[in-house]
Coordinates of C-alpha atoms in Angstrom, one line a residue:
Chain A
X1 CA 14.7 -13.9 2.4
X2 CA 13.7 -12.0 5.5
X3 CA 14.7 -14.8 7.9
X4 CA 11.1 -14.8 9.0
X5 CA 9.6 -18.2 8.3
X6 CA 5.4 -19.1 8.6
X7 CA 3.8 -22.4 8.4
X8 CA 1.8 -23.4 6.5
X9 CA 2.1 -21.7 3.7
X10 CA -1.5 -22.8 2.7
X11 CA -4.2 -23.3 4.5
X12 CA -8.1 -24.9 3.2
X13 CA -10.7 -25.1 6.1
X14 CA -14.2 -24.9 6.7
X15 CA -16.8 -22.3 8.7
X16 CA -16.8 -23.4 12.1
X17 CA -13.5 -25.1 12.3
X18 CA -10.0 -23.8 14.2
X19 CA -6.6 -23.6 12.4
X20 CA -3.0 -22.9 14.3
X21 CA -1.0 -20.6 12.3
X22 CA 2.8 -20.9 13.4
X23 CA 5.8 -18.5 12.9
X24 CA 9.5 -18.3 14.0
X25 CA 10.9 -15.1 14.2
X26 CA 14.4 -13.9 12.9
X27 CA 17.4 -15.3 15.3
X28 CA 18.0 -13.0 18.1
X29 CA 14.2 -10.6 17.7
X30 CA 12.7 -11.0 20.4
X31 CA 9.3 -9.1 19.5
X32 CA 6.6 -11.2 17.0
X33 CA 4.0 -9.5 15.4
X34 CA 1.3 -10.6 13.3
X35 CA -1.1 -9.0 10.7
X36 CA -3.7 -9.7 8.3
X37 CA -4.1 -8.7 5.0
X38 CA -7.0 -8.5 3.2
X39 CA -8.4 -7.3 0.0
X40 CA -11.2 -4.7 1.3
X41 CA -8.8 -3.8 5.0
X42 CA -5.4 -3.8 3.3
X43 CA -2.8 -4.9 6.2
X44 CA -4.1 -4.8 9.7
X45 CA -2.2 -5.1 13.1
X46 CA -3.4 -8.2 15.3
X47 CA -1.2 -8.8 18.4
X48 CA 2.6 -8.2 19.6
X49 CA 4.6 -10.4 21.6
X50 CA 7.5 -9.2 23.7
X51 CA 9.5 -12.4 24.9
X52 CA 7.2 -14.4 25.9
X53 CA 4.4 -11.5 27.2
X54 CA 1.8 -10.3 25.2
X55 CA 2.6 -6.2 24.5
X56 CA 0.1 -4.9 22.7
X57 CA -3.4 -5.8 20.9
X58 CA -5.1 -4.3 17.7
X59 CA -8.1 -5.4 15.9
X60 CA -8.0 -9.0 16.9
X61 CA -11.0 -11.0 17.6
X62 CA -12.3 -12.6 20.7
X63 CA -12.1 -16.1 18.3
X64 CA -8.3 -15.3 18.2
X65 CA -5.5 -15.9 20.4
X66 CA -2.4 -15.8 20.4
X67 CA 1.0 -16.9 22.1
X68 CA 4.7 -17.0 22.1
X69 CA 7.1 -19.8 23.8
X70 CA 10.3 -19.7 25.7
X71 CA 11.9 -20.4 22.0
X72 CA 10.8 -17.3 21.0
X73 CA 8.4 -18.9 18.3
X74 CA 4.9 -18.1 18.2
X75 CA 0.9 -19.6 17.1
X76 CA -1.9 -17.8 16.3
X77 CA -5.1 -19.7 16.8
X78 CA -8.0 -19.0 14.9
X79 CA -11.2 -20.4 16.0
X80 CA -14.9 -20.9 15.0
X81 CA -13.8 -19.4 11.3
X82 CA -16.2 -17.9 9.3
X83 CA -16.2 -16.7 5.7
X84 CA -14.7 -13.2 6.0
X85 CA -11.9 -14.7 7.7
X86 CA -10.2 -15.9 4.6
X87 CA -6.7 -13.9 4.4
X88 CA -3.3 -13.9 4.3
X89 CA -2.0 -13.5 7.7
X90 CA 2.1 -12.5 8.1
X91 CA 4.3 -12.9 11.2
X92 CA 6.8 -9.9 11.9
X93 CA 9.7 -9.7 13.9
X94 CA 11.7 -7.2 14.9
X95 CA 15.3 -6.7 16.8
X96 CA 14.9 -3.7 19.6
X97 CA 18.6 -3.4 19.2
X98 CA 19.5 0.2 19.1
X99 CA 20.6 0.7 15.4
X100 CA 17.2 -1.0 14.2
X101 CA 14.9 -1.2 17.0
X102 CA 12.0 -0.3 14.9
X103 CA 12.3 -2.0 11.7
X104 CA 10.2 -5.3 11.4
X105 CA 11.0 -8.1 8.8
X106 CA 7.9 -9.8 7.4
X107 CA 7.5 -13.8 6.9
X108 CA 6.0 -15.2 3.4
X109 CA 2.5 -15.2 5.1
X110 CA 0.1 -18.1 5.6
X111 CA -2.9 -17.8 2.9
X112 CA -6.2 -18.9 4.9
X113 CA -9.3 -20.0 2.6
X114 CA -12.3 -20.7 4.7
X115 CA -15.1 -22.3 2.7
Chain B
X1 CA -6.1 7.2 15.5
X2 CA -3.6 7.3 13.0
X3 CA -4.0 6.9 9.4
X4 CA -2.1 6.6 6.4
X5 CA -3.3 7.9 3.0
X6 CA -1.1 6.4 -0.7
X7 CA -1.6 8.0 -3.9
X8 CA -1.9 6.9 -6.3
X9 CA -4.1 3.9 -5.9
X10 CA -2.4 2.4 -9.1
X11 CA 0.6 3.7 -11.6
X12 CA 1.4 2.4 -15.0
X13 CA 4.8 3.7 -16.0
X14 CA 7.1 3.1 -18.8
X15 CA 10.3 1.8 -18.8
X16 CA 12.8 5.1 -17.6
X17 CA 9.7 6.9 -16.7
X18 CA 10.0 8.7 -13.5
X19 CA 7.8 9.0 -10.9
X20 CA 6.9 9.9 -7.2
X21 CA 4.4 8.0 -4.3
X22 CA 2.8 9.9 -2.3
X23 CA 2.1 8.8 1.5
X24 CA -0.1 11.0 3.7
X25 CA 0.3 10.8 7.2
X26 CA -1.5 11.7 10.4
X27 CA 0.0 10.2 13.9
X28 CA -0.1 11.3 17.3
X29 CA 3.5 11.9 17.2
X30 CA 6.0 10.1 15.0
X31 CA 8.2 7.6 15.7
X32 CA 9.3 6.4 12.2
X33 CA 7.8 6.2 8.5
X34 CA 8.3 3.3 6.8
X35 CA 8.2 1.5 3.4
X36 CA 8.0 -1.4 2.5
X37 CA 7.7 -3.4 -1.3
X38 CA 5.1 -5.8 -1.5
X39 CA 5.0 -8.4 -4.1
X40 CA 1.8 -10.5 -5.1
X41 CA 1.2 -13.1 -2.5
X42 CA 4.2 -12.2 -0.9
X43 CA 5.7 -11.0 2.3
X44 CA 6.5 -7.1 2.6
X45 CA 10.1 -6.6 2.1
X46 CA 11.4 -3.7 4.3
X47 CA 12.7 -0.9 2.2
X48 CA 13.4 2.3 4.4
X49 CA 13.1 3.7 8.0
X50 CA 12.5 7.8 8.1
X51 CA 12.5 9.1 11.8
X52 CA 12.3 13.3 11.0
X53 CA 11.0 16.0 8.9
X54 CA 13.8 16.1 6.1
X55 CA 15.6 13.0 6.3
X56 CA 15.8 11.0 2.8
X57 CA 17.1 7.9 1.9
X58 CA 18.2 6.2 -1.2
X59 CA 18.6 2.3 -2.3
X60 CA 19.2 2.2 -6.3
X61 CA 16.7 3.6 -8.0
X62 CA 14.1 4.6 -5.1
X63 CA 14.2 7.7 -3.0
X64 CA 12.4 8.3 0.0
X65 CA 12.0 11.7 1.1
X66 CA 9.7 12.7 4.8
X67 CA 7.8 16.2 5.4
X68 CA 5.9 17.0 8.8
X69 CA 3.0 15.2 7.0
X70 CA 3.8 13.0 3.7
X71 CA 6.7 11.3 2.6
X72 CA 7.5 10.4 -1.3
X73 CA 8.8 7.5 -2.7
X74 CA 10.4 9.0 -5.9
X75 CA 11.4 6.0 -8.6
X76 CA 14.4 7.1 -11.1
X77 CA 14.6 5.7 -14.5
X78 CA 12.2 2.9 -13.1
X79 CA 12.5 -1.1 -14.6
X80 CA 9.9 -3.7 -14.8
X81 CA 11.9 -5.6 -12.3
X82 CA 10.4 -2.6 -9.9
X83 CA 6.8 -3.3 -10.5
X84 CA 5.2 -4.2 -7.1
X85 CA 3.0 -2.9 -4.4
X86 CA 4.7 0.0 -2.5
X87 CA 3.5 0.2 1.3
X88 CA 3.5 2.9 3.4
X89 CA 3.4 3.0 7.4
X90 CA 3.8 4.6 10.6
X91 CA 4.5 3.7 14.1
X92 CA 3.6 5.9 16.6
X93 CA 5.4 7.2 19.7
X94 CA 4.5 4.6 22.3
X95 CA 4.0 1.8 20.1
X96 CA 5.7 -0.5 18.1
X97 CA 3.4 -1.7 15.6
X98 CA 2.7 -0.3 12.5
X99 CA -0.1 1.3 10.6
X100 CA -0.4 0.5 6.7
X101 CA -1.5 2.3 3.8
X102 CA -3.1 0.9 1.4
X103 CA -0.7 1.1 -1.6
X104 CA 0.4 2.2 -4.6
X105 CA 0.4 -0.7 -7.2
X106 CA 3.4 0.2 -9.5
X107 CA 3.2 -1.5 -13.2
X108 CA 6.6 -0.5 -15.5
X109 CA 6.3 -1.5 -18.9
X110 CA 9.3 -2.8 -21.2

């Protein structure tokens, strides 16, 4: 257990619709991170949160968005879905203490089906 | 832009077979190479951290070795308890997210 959790775990939805995706990092990391894995692009980068400010940006959509709260936890919102956006999407975290800054822990994942 | 190259796609082993991963690497400067174990409709489970050319580390029966541009992820005497997907990644200098290869998908037979 990587002290990452995600909710849900599942997720059923249809084109056109919006789903919030929700992930609480490990106690103490500061920085969230969240990816999507699929079968044909493997695991790609989305967005980084830095306590609370966004840090840096990857392939994410215009349709997604992100955010992270004063408790450190964070939602991704995914909006008008479409087919192709059935994946598994994971939350990272990771410390930025010295002896591990760069290490990031990954979450069970929230599997997305959009019919 | 930075990419990460694993081979083999796939590797069937026996029980006690040994074996190597290969990651291939090109990054506009390296900040750390990591892998990571990856099991079916699972999270990634961190493995190792390697920060410079030469630098290995070892946890039970896995080895990870780093060269200027590939690091290895040499399985010893391997058990079917280690069959998974074995990810590869980078982080650049200046960033903090990471890059992914695609993976190896280690089977070990009994």
């Amino acid at each position: 257990d990587s002290g990452v959790t995600q909710t849900p775990k599942h997720l059923i939805t249809a084109t056109g619709q919006r789903v919030t995706l929700r992930c609480s990092p490990r106690s103490g990391d500061l920085s969230v991170y969240w990816y999507q894995q699929s079968l044909d692009q493997g695991l790609q980068f989305l967005i980084q949160y830095y306590n609370g400010e966004e840090r840096a940006k990857g392939n994410i959509l215009e349709r997604f968005s992100a955010q992270q709260f004063p408790d450190l936890h964070s939602e991704l919102n995914l909006s008008s879905l479409e087919l192709g956006d059935s994946a598994l999407y994971f939350c990272a975290s990771s410390s930025h203490r010295a002896s591990s800054y760069n290490e990031q822990f990954f979450g069970p994942g929230t599997r997305l089906t959009v019919l | 832009e930075d990419q990460v190259t694993q081979s083999p796609e796939a590797l069937r082993l026996q029980e006690g077979e040994s074996s190597s991963l290969n990651c291939s690497y090109t990054v506009s400067g390296l900040r750390g190479l990591f892998w990571y174990r990856q099991d079916p409709g699972k999270g990634p489970e961190f493995l190792f951290t390697l920060y410079s050319a030469g630098e290995e580390k070892e946890k039970e029966r896995l080895k990870a070795t780093l060269t200027k541009k590939e690091s290895f992820l040499h399985i010893t005497a391997p058990k079917p308890e280690d069959s998974a997907t074995y990810l590869c990644a980078v982080q650049a200098r200046g960033n903090e997210q990471l890059t992914f290869g695609s993976g190896t998908q280690l089977t070990v037979l009994p």
